[in-house]
Coordinates of C-alpha atoms and ligand atoms in Angstrom, one line a residue:
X266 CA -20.5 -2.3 -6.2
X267 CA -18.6 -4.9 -8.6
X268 CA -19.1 -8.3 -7.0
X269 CA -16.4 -9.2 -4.7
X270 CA -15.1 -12.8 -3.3
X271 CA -15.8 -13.0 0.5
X272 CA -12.2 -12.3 1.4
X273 CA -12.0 -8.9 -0.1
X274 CA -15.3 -8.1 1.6
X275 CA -13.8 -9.1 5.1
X276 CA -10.5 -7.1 3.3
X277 CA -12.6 -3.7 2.7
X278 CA -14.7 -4.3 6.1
X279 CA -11.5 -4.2 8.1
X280 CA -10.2 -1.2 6.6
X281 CA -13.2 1.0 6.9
X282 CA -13.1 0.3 10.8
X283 CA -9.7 1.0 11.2
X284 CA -10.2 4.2 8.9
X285 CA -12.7 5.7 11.6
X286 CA -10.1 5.5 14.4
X287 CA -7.3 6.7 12.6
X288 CA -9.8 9.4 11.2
X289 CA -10.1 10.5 14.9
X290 CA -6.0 9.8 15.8
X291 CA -5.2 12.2 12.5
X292 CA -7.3 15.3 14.4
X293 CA -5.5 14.7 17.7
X294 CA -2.1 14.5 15.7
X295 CA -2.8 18.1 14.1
X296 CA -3.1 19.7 17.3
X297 CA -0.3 17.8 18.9
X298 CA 2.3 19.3 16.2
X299 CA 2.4 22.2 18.4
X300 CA 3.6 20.4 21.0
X301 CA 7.2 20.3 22.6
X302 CA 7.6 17.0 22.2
X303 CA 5.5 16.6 19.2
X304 CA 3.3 14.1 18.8
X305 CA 5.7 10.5 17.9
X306 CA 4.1 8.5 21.4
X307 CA 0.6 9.0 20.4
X308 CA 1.5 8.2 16.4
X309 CA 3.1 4.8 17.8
X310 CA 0.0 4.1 19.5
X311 CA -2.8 5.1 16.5
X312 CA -0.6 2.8 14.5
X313 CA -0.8 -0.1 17.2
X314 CA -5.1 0.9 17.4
X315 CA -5.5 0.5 14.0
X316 CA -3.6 -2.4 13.8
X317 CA -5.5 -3.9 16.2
X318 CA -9.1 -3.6 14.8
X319 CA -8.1 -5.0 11.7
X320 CA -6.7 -8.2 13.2
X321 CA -9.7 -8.4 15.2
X322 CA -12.3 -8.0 12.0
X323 CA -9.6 -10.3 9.9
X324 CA -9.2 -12.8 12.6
X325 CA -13.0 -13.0 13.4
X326 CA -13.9 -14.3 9.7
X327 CA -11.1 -15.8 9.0
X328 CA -9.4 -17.0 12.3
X329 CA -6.9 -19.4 11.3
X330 CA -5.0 -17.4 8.7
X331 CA -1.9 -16.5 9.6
X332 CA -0.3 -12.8 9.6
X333 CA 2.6 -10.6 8.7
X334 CA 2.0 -6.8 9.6
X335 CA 4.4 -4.2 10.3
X336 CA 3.2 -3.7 13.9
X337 CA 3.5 -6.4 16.5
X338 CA 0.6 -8.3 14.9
X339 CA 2.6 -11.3 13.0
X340 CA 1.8 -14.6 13.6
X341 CA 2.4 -18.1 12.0
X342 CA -1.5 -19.9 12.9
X343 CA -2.7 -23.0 11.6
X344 CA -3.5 -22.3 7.8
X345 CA 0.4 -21.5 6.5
X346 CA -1.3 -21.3 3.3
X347 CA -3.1 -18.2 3.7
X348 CA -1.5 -15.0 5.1
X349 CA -2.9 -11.9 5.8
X350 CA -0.1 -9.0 5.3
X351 CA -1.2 -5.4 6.7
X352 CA 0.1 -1.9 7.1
X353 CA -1.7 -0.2 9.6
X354 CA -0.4 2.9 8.2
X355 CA 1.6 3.4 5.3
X356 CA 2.9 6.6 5.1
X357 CA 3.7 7.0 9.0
X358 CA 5.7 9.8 8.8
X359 CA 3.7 12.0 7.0
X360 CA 0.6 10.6 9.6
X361 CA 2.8 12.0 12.0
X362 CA 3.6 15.3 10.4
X363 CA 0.1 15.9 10.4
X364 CA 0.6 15.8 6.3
X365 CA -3.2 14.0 4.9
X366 CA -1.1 11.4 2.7
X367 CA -1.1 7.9 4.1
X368 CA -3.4 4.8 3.9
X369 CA -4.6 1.2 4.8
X370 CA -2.6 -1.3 3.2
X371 CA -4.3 -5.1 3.6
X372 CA -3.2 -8.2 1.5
X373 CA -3.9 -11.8 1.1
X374 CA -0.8 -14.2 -0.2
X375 CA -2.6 -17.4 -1.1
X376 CA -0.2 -20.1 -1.8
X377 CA 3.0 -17.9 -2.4
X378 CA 1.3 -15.7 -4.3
X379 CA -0.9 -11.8 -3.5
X380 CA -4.6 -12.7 -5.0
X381 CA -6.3 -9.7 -3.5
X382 CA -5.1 -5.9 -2.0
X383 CA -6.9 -3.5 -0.6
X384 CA -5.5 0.2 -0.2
X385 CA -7.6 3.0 1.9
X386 CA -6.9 6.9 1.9
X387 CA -9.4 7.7 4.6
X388 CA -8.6 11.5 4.6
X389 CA -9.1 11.4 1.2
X390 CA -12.2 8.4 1.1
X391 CA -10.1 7.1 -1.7
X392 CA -10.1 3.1 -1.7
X393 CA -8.4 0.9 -4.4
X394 CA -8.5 -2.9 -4.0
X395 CA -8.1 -6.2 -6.6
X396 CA -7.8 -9.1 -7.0
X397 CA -6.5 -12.2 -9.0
X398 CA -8.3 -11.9 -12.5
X399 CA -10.9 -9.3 -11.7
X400 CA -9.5 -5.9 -12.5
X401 CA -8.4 -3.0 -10.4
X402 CA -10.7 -0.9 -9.0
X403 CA -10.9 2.9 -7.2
X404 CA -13.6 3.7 -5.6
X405 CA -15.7 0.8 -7.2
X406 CA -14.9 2.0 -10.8
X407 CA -12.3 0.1 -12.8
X408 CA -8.6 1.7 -13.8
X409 CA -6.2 0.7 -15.5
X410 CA -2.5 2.5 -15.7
X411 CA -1.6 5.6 -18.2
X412 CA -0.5 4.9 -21.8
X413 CA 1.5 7.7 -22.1
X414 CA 4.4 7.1 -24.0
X415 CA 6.1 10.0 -24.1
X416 CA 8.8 10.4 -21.0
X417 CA 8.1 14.2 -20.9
X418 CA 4.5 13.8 -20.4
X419 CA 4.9 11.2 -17.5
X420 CA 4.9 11.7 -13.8
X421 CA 7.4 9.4 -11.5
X422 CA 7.1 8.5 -7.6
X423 CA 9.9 7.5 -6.1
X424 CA 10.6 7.2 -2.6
X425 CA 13.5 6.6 0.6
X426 CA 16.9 8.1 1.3
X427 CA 18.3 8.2 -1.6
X428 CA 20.4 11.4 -2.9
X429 CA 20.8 9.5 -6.7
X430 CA 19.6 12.0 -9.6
X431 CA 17.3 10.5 -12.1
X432 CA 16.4 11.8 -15.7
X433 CA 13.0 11.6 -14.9
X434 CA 10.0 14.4 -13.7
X435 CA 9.5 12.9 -9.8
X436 CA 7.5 13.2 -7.3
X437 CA 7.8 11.6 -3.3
X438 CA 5.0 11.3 -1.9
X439 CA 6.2 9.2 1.7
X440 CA 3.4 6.3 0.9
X441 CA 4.8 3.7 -1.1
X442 CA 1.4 1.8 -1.2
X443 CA -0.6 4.9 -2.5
X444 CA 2.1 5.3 -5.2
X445 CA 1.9 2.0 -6.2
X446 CA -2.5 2.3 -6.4
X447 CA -1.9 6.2 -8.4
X448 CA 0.0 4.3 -10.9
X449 CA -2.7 1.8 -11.5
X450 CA -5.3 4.3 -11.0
X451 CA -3.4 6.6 -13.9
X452 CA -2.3 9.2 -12.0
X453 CA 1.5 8.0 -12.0
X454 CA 3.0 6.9 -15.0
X455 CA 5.2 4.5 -12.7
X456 CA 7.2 4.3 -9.2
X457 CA 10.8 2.7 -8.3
X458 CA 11.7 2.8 -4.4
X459 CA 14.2 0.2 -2.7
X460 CA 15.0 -0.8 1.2
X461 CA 10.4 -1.6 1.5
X462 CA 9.1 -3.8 3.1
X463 CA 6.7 -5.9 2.1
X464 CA 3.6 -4.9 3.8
X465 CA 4.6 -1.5 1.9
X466 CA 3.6 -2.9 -1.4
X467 CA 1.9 -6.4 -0.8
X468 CA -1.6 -4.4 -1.9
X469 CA 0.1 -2.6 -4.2
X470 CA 1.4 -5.9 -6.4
X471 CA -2.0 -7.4 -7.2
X472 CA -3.7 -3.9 -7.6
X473 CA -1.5 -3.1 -9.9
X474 CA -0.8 -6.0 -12.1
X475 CA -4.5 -5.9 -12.4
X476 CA -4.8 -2.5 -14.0
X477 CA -2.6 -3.8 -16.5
X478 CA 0.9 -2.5 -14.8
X479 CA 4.0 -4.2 -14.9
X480 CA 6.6 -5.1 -11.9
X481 CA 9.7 -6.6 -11.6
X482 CA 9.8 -10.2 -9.7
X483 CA 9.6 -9.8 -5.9
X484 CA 10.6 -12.4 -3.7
X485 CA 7.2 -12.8 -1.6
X486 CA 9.3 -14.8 1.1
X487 CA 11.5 -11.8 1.8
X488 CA 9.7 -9.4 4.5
X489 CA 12.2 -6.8 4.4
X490 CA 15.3 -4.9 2.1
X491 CA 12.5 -5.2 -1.3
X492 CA 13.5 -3.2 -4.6
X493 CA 10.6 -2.3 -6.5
X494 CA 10.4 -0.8 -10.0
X495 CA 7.0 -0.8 -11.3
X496 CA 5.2 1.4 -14.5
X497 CA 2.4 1.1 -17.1
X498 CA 2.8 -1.6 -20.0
X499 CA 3.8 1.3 -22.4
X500 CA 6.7 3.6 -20.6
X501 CA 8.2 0.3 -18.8
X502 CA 11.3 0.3 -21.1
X503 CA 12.0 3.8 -21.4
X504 CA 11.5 3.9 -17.5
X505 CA 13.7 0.9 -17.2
X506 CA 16.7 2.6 -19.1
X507 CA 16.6 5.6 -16.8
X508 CA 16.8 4.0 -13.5
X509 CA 20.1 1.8 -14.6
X510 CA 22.1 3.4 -11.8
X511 CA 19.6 2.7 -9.0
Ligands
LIP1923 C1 7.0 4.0 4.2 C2 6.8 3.8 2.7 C3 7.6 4.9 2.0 C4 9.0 4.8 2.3 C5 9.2 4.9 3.8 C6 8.4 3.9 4.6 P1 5.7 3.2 6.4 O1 6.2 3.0 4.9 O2 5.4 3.9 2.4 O3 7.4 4.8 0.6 O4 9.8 5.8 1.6 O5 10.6 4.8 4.1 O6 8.9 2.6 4.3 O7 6.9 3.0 7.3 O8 5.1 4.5 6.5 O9 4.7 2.1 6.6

C-alpha cells in the first residue's frame, strides 16, 4: 500500500468499520423495499450507526478534533484548527432505494484548507482517498482524470433538481462524492451539481485536485447551498462554456 500519513490511516480505518455495518443495513434495506411503509425509519437509523462508529474510531485517535458531518455528529472541540467533515452515507436516497450506488465520505480541513479525503463504495469494495501533495489513489493504485479532449467522447455527472438542459452526454448517479472520485479516477470526464453540501464533496476536493482535476473556488466556511463545477485539466473550458446557464 502507498505510504500514508497517520491521519489518512485513522481516515481509511474508520471507513472500513462503518462499511461492515452498512454492508449488513444495505441487506435489510433490500428486503424492506417490499414493505408498506418502505424502509425510510431503518435508512435514518443505518445512517445515524454508521455515523457513529466513525466518530468513535476518529474521535479515539484523534479526540480533540472537531467535526462537521451531516448527521447529528458536529461538534466545535478544542483543536478549531483541525476538523473532521463526514458523510455517513452519500448517496442516501439511492441507499434507501435499495440501488448499490452510495459511499463513505471522510475529510480532514487543516487550517481552512481539505489535506486529505477518503471516499468508500463498500458494495462495490471501491475506495479512493488523497491527500495534499501525494496523488490520488483507487484502490491503492494512483489516477489521475481523463485527457479526452473531445466533448463527444466525454461523459458528464451531474446531479439535484434541476429540469435545465445541457449540451452535454450526462449521467446522475445520486452520489455527488462518488462522482467527484470517477472523475479523478477517469471514468467521468467532469461533474457540475449546485444546492451540496459540503460533506457531499469535502473528500471529493482534495481527491480530485490531486489526480490532476480542476474546481472552481469553494468557500470551505460555507456548510450548505455549495455550487460545484469540476472536470479534467483538458475539457475544463469547453465544459465551462456549456454550463453558462446553470
Ligand atoms: C446527495 C448528493 C447528491 C445530491 C443529493 C444529495 P446525500 O447527498 O450526493 O449528489 O444530488 O441531493 O445531496 O444527501 O445522499 O448525502
Amino acid at each position: 500500500m502507498q505510504s500514508i500519513s497517520a491521519n489518512l490511516n485513522i481516515m481509511i480505518k474508520a471507513a472500513e468499520k462503518a462499511s461492515r455495518a452498512l454492508i449488513r443495513d444495505f441487506g435489510e434495506v433490500e428486503k424492506l423495499q417490499v414493505s408498506i411503509k418502505g424502509p425510510s425509519d431503518f435508512v435514518s437509523n443505518a445512517d445515524l450507526k454508521a455515523e457513529k462508529i466513525i466518530i468513535e474510531e476518529l474521535k479515539k485517535a484523534r479526540p480533540y478534533y472537531s467535526i462537521i458531518s451531516e448527521e447529528d455528529g458536529s461538534e466545535k472541540n478544542k483543536d478549531k484548527n483541525n476538523t473532521w467533515i463526514i458523510d455517513p452515507i452519500d448517496g442516501t436516497t439511492n441507499f434507501l432505494h435499495g440501488v448499490p450506488h452510495f459511499a463513505i465520505s471522510i475529510a480532514l480541513k487543516s487550517q481552512d484548507e481539505i489535506v486529505s479525503g477518503v471516499i468508500y463504495d463498500p458494495i462495490k469494495d471501491e475506495m479512493f482517498y488523497a491527500e495534499k501533495e501525494n496523488g490520488a489513489f483507487f484502490n491503492n493504485q494512483r489516477v489521475r482524470v481523463s485527457k479526452k479532449r473531445d466533448l463527444s467522447s466525454c461523459l458528464f455527472a451531474t446531479g439535484g433538481q434541476s429540469k435545465k438542459e445541457f449540451d452535454l452526454p450526462l449521467r446522475k448517479s445520486g452520489s455527488a462524492a462518488l462522482d467527484m472520485a470517477y472523475v479523478a479516477a477517469g471514468r467521468f470526464d467532469g461533474y457540475f451539481e449546485n444546492n451540496l453540501s459540503i460533506w457531499d464533496i469535502a473528500a471529493g476536493i482534495i481527491i480530485l485536485k490531486e489526480a490532476g482535476g480542476m474546481i472552481n473556488e469553494i468557500d470551505l466556511s460555507q456548510n450548505k447551498n455549495i455550487e460545484v463545477k469540476a472536470s479534467s485539466m483538458a475539457i475544463n473550458a469547453k465544459m465551462l462554456e456549456k454550463l453558462e446557464n446553470f
